Short mmCIF file of C-alpha atoms and ligand atoms in Angstrom, two decimals:
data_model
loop_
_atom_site.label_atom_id
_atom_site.label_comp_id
_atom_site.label_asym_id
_atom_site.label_seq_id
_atom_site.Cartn_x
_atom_site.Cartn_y
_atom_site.Cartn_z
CA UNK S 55 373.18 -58.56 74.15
CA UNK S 56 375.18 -61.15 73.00
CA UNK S 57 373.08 -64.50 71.10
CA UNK S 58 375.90 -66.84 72.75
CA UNK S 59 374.76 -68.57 75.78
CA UNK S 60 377.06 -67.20 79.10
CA UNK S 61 379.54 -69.69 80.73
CA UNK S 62 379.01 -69.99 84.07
CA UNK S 63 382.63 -69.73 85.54
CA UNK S 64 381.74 -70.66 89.08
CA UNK S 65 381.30 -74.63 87.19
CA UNK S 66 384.32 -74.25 85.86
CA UNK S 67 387.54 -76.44 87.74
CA UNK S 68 390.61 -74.33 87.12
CA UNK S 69 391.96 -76.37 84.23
CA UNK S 70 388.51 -75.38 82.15
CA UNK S 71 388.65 -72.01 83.37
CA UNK S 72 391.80 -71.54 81.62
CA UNK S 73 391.01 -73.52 78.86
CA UNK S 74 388.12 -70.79 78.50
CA UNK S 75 390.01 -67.62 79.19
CA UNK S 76 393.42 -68.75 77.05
CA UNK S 77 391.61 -70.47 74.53
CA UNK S 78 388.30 -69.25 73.76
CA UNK S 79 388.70 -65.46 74.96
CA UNK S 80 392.17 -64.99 74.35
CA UNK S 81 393.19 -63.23 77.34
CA UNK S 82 396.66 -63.87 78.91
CA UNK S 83 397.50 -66.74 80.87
CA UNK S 84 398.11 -64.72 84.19
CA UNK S 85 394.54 -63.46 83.63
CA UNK S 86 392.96 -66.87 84.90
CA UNK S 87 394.79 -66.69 88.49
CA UNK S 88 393.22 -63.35 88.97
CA UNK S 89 389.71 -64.12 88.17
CA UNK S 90 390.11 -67.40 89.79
CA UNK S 91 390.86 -64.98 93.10
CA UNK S 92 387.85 -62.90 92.38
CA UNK S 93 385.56 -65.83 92.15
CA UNK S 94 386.81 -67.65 94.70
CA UNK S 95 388.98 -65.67 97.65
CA UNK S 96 387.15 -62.23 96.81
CA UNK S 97 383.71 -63.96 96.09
CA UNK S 98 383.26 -61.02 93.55
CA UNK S 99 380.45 -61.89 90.81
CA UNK S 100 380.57 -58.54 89.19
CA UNK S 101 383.38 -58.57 86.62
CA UNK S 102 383.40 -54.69 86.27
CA UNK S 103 384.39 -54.48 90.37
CA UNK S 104 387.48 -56.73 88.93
CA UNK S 105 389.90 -54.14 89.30
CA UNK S 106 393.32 -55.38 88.45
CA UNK S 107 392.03 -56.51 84.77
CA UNK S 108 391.93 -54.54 82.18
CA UNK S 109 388.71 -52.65 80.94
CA UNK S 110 388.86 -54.32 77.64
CA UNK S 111 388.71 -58.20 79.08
CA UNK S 112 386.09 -57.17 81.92
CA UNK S 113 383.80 -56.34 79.06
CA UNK S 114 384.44 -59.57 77.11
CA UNK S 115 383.85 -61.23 80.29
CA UNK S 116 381.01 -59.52 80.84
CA UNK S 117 379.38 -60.68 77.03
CA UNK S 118 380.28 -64.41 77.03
CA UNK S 119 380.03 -65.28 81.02
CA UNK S 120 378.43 -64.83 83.93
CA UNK S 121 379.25 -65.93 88.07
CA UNK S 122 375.77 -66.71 89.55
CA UNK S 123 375.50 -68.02 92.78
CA UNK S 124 372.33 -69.40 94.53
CA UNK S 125 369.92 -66.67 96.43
CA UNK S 126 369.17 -67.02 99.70
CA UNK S 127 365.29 -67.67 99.19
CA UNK S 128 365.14 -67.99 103.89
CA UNK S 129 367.61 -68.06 106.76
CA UNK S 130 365.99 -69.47 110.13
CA UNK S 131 368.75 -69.29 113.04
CA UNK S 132 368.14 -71.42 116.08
CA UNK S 133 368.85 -71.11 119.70
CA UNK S 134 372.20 -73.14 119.67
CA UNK S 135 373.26 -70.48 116.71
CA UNK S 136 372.68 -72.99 114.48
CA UNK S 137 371.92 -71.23 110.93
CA UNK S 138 369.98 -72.93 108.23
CA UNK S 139 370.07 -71.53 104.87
CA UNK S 140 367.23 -72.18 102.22
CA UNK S 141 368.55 -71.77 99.18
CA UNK S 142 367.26 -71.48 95.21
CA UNK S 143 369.17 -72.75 92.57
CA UNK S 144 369.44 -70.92 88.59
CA UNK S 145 366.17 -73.69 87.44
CA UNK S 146 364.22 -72.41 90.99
CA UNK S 147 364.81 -75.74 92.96
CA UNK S 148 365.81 -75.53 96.32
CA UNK S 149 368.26 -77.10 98.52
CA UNK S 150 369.26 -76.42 102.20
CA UNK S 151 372.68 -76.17 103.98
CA UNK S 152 373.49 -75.59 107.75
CA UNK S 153 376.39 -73.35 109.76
CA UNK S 154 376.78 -75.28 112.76
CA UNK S 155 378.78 -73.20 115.26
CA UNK S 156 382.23 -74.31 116.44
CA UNK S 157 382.21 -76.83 120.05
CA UNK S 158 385.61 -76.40 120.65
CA UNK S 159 385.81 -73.09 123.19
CA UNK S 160 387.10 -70.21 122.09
CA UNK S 161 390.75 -69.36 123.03
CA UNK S 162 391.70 -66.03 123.88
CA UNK S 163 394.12 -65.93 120.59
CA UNK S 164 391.44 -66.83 118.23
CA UNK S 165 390.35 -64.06 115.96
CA UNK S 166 387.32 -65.53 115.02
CA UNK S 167 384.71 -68.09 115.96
CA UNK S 168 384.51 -71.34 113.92
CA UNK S 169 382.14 -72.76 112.03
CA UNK S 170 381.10 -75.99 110.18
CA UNK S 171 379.07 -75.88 107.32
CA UNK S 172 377.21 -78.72 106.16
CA UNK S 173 376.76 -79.20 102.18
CA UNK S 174 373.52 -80.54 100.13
CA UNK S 175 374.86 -82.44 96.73
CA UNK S 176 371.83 -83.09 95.54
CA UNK S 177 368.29 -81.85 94.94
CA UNK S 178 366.82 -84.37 96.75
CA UNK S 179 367.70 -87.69 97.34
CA UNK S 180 367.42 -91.23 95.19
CA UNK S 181 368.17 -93.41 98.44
CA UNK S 182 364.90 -93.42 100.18
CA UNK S 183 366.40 -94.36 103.68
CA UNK S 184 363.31 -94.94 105.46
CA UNK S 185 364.19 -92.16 108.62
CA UNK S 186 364.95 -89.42 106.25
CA UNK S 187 363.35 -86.66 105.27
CA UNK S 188 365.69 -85.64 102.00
CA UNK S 189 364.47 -89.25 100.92
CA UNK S 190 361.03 -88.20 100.93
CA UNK S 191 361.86 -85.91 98.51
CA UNK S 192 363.13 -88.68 95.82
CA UNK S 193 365.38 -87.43 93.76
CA UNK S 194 365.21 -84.38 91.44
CA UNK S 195 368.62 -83.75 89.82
CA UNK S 196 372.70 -83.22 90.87
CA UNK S 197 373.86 -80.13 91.71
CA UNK S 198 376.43 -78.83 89.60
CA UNK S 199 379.97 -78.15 90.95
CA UNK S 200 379.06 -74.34 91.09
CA UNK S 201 376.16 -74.92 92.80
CA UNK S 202 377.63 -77.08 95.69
CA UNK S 203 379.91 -74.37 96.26
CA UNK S 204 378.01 -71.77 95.86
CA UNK S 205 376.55 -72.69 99.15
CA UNK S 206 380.06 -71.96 100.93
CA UNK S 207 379.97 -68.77 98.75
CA UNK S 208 376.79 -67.28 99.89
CA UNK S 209 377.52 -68.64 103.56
CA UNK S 210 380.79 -66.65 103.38
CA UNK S 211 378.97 -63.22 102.05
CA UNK S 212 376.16 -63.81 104.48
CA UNK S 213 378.24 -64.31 108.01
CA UNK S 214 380.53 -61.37 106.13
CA UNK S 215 377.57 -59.10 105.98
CA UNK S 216 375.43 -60.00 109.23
CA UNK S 217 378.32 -60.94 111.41
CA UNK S 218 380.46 -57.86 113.13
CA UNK S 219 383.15 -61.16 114.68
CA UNK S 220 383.23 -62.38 110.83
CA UNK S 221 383.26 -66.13 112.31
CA UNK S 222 385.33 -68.60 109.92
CA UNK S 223 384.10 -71.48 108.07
CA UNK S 224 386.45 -74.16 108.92
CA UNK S 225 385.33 -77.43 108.41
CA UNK S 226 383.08 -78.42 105.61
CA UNK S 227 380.90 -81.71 105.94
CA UNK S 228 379.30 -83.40 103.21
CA UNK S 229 375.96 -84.44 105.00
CA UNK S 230 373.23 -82.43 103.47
CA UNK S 231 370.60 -83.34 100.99
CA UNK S 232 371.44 -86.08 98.09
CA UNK S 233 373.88 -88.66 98.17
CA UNK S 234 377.76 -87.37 96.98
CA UNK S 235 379.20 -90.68 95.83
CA UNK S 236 375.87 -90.51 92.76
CA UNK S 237 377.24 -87.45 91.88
CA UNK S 238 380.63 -87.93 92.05
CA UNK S 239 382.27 -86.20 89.39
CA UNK S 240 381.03 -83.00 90.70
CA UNK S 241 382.09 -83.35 94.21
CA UNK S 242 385.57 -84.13 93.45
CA UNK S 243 385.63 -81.19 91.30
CA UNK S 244 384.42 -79.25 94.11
CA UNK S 245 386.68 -80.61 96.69
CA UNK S 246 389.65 -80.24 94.32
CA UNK S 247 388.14 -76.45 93.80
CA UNK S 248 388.24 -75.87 97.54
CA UNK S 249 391.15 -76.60 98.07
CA UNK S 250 392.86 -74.87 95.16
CA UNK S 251 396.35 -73.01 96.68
CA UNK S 252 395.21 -69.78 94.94
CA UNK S 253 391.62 -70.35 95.88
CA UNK S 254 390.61 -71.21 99.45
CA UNK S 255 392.84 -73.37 99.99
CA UNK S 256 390.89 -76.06 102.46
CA UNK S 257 392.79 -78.81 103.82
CA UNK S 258 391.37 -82.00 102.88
CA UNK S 259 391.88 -82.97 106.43
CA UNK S 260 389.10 -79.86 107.31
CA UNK S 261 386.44 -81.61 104.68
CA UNK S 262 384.34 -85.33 105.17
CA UNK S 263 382.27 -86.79 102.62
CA UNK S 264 379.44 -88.93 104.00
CA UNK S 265 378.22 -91.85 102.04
CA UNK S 266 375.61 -94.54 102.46
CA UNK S 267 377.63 -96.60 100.80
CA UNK S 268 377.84 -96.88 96.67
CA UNK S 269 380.04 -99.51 95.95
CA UNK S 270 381.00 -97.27 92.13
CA UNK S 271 382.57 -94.55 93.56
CA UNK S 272 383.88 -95.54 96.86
CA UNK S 273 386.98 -96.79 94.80
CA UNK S 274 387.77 -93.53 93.01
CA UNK S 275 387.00 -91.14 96.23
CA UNK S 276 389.50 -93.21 98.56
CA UNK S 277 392.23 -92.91 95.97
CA UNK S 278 391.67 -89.22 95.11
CA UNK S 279 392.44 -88.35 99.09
CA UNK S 280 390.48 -85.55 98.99
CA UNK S 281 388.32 -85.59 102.04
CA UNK S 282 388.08 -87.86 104.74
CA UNK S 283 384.70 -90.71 104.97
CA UNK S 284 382.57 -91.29 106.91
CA UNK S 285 379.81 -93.96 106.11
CA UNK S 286 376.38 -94.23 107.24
CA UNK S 287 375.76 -97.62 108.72
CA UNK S 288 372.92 -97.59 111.17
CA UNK S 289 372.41 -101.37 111.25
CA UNK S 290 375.36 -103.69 112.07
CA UNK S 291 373.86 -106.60 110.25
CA UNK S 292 372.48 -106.98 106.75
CA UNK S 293 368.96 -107.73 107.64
CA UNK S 294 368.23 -104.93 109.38
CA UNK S 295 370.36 -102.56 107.75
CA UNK S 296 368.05 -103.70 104.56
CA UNK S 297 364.94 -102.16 106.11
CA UNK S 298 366.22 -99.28 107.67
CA UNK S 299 367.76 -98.20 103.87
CA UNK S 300 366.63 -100.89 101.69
CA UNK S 301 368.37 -99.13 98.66
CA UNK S 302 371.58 -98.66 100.52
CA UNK S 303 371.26 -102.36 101.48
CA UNK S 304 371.32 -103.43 98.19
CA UNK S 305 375.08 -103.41 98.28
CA UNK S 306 375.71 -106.24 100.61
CA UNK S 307 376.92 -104.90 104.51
CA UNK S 308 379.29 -107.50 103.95
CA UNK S 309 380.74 -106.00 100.50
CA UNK S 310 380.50 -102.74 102.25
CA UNK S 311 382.37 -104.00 105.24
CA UNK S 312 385.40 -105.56 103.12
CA UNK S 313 385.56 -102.76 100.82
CA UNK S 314 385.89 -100.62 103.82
CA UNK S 315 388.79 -102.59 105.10
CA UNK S 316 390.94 -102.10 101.81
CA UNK S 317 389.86 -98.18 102.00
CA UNK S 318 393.17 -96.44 101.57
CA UNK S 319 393.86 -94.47 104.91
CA UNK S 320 397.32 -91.99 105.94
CA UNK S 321 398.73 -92.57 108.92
CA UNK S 322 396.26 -92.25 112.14
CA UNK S 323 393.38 -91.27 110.00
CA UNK S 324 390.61 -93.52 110.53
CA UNK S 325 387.13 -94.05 108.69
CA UNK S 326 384.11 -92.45 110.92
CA UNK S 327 381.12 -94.97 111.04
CA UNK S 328 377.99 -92.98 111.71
CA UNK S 329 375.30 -95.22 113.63
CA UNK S 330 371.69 -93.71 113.81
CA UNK S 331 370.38 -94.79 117.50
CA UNK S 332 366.75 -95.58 117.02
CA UNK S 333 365.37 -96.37 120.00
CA UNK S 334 364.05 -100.07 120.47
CA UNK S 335 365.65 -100.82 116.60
CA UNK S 336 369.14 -100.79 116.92
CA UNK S 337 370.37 -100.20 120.01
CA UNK S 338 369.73 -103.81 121.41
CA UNK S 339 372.65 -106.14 123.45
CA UNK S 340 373.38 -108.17 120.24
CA UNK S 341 373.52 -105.34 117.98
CA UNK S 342 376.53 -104.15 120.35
CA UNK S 343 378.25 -107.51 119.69
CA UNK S 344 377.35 -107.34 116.13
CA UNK S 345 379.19 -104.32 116.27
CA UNK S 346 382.09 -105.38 117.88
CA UNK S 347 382.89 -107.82 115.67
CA UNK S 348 382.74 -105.24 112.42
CA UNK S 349 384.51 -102.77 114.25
CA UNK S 350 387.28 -105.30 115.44
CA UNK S 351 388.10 -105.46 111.26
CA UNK S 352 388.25 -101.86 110.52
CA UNK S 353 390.54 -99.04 111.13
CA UNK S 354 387.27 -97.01 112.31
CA UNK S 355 384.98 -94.84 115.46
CA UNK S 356 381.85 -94.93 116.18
CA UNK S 357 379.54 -91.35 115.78
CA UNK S 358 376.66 -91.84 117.58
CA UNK S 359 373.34 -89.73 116.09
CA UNK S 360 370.46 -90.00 117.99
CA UNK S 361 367.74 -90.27 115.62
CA UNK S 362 365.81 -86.95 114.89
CA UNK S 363 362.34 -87.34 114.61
CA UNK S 364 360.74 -87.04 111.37
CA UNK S 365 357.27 -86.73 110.24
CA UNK S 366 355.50 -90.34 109.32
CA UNK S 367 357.83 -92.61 110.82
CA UNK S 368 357.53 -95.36 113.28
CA UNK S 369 360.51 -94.54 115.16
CA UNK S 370 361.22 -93.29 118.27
CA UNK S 371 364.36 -90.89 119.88
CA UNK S 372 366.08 -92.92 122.43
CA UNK S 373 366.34 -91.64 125.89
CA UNK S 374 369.62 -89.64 127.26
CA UNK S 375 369.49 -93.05 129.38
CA UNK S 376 369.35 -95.24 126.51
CA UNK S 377 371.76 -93.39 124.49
CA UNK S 378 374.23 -93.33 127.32
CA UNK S 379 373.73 -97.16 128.30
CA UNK S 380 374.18 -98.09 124.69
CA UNK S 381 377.08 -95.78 124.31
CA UNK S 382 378.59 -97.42 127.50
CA UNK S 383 378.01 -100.84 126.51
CA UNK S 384 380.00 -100.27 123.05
CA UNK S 385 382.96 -98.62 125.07
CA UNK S 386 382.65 -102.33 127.56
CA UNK S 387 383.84 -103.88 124.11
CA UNK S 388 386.22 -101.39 123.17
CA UNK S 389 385.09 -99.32 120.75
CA UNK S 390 385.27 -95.94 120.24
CA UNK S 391 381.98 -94.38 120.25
CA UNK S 392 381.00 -90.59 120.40
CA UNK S 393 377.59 -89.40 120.81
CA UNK S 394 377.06 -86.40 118.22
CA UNK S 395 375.60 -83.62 119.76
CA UNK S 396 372.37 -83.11 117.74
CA UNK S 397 371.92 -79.16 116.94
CA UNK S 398 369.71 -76.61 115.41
CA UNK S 399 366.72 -79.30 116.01
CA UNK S 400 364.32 -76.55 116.66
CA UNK S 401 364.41 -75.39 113.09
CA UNK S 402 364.48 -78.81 111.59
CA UNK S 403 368.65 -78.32 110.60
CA UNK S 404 369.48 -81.67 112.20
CA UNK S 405 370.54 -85.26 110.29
CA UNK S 406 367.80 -86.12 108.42
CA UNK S 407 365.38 -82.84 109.06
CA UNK S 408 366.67 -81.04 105.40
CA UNK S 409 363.61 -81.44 103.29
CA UNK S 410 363.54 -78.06 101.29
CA UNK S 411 360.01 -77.44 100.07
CA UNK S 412 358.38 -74.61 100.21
CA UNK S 413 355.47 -75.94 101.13
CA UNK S 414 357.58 -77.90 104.26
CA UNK S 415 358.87 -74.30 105.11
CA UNK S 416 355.88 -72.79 105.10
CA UNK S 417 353.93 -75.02 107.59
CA UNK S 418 357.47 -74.87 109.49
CA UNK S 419 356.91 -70.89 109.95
CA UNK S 420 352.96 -71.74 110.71
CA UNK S 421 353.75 -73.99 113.49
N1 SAH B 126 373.60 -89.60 101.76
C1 SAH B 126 374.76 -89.40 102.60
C2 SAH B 126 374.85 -87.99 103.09
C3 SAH B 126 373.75 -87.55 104.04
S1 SAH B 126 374.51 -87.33 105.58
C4 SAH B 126 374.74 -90.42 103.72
O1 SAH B 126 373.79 -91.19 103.80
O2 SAH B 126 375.70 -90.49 104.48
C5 SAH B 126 373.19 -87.19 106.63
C6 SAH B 126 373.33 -88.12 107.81
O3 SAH B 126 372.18 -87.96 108.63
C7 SAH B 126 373.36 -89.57 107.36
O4 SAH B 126 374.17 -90.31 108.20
C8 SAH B 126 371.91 -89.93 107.54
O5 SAH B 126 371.71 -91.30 107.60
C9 SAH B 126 371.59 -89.23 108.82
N2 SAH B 126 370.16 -89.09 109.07
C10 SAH B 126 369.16 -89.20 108.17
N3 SAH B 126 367.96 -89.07 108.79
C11 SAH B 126 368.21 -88.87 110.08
C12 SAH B 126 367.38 -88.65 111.22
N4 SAH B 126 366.06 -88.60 111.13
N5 SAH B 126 367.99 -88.47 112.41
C13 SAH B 126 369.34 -88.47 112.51
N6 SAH B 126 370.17 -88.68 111.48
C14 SAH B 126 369.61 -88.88 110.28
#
C-alpha cells in the first residue's frame, strides 16, 4: 500500500485526467482516451479488467487512483416502472435519483426502450421551498462531479444487469435533490463530461437543468449551451412566489423575469417554465392573467406539475377537474401549457417526494 492518497478519476474532466496520466504518471498521451473509454463508455472500475493497457500502467494506476462509484444502498420500482434508486455516497450520505420510463410508444424499429433519468446535485437542499421535501433536508454538502455521474453510471450497470431489453437512458433531467446553479462548477463539468465525443456522447439537446432561479450562475449556464432550462416558477407574482420559496424569492420575480428574457436561446428552443398547481394557491383566475402577461415577454411553455403531497404541509393536490380547467383557461390566453404526468408517486419518486433518509425509507417500507 501506497502512503499517497488515490485520485479519484471519475472527478476528473478530461483535461485533468490527462494532466494526471501525462503529467503526473507519465504514461502516453493515447493512454488517457482509453481509460477515459473504460470509465466512461465501458463503465469499468477495475483497472486490471483494462485490457488494451499495458500491465505495467494498470499497476501504477492501480497504486495512485481509484474509480469509485456510489452503491446502491435500495432500489424500490413502482407500478408505472418507475425506478428509484437510493444511493450512498464515499462519506455515507445519501442521495436519490429516478429512471422514469420513456412516454413516447415504442416503434417497432426501436431496439430498446427509453428512459429518463432524473439527477440529485446536491445532498440536500439550501432552498427550503416550503412544498418540498429535499428542503426539509437543508443542505448538507455538493456532490462532486463524480458523484453526479456516478448516478448515470450505476443506473447504466443496474438496467445492464437486471434488464434482459437493456432499455437506454436517453434523456437526463436535472430535477433531483439540491439546487444545480449552487453548485455550478460541478454540473458543467458533468454536462461537459457527458457529452464528451469519446465518452457518452449526450446531446445537450437530450439534458435540462432545472433551477429555482440563482441570479450568479444563470449568466454562465446560458452561455455555456450545455443543457437546456427550465425554471421553477410556481407563483406568477412576487408576493406569492415569496411564500411559496421565500429563499428563491429573494431574487426579485421581476429580475428573474428580465434575466430570463435576455437568456441566450438557438433557434426554436424555448425556456420550459415549470408551474407547481397547488390547489386553492395558485391556480386562481388572476393568477392565469398574471401569467399571461409574463409569458407574453418570454420565449417560453408552460409544464404543469400537480403538486405531490408531502408530509407537514398545508397544501392540497388539485383535482383532475381543477387541473384541467386551469390548464384550459391558460390555453384561452394562449399559452402553451402541458400537464406533466406525475409518476412513480407510490414510492415517493415524484417532484418534490426525494428526501433520502434512512430513517424516511424505513417508515416508507413500514407503511
Ligand atoms: N432546485 C431545482 C431542481 C429541483 S427540480 C429547482 O427548483 O428547479 C424538482 C422540481 O420539483 C422543481 O420544480 C420543484 O419545485 C418541484 N417540486 C418540489 N416539490 C414538489 C411537490 N411536492 N410536488 C410537485 N413538484 C414539486
Amino acid at each position: 500500500m501506497s502512503d499517497t492518497k488515490l485520485v479519484e478519476l471519475c472527478d476528473l474532466p478530461y483535461p485533468e485526467l490527462e494532466r494526471f496520466i501525462v503529467e503526473k504518471l507519465g504514461m502516453k498521451r493515447f493512454r488517457v482516451g482509453q481509460i477515459w473509454q473504460w470509465i466512461w463508455v465501458r463503465n469499468v472500475s477495475d483497472f486490471a479488467a483494462m485490457t488494451d493497457l499495458p500491465q505495467a500502467d494498470r499497476a501504477l494506476l492501480s497504486e495512485r487512483a481509484s474509480i469509485r462509484w456510489p452503491s446502491i444502498a435500495d432500489v424500490r420500482v413502482s407500478g408505472d416502472g418507475t425506478t428509484k434508486f437510493l444511493l450512498e455516497l464515499a462519506d455515507g450520505e445519501h442521495v436519490e435519483t429516478v429512471l422514469i420510463p420513456s412516454d413516447a410508444p415504442r416503434r417497432p424499429h426501436d431496439a430498446a426502450a427509453r428512459m429518463t433519468q432524473c439527477l440529485s446535485t446536491q445532498v440536500g437542499c439550501a432552498m427550503a421551498c416550503s412544498f418540498c421535501s429535499t428542503g426539509r433536508l437543508g443542505f448538507r454538502r455538493n456532490m462532486t462531479m463524480g458523484e453526479i455521474l456516478g448516478q448515470v453510471q450505476v443506473a447504466r450497470a443496474y438496467l445492464h444487469d437486471t434488464q434482459p431489453e437493456r432499455p437506454i437512458i436517453r434523456n437526463l433531467v436535472y430535477m433531483g435533490m439540491g439546487e444545480p446553479l449552487l453548485n455550478l462548477a460541478n454540473v458543467m463539468d458533468s454536462l461537459r463530461t457527458l457529452q464528451h465525443p469519446r465518452g457518452l456522447a449526450f446531446s445537450p439537446r437530450r439534458i435540462t437543468v432545472s433551477t429555482c432561479g440563482i441570479e450568479k450562475g444563470m449568466k454562465e449556464f446560458g452561455e455555456s449551451g450545455l443543457a437546456f432550462l427550465a425554471v421553477s416558477l410556481h407563483a406568477p407574482n412576487q408576493r406569492l412566489r415569496g411564500q411559496l420559496m421565500p429563499r428563491a424569492a429573494h431574487w426579485p420575480l421581476e429580475e428573474l423575469l428580465a434575466a430570463l428574457e435576455s437568456y441566450p436561446l438557438k433557434t426554436r428552443e424555448r425556456i420550459t417554465l415549470e408551474y407547481l398547481v397547488i390547489a386553492g394557491v395558485n391556480n386562481q383566475p388572476e393568477h392565469v392573467r398574471e401569467l399571461a402577461r409574463i409569458c407574453a415577454h418570454l420565449k417560453a411553455k408552460l409544464n404543469l406539475i400537480p403538486y405531490n403531497p408531502t408530509p407537514d404541509t398545508p397544501y392540497r393536490a388539485p383535482t383532475p377537474e381543477e387541473l384541467l380547467c386551469f390548464e384550459k383557461a391558460l390555453w384561452a390566453k394562449g399559452i402553451t401549457a402541458i400537464v406533466r404526468k406525475s409518476k412513480g408517486q407510490d414510492i415517493e419518486a415524484a417532484c418534490g417526494q426525494l428526501c433520502a433518509t434512512h430513517e424516511a425509507q424505513a417508515e416508507q417500507k413500514g407503511a
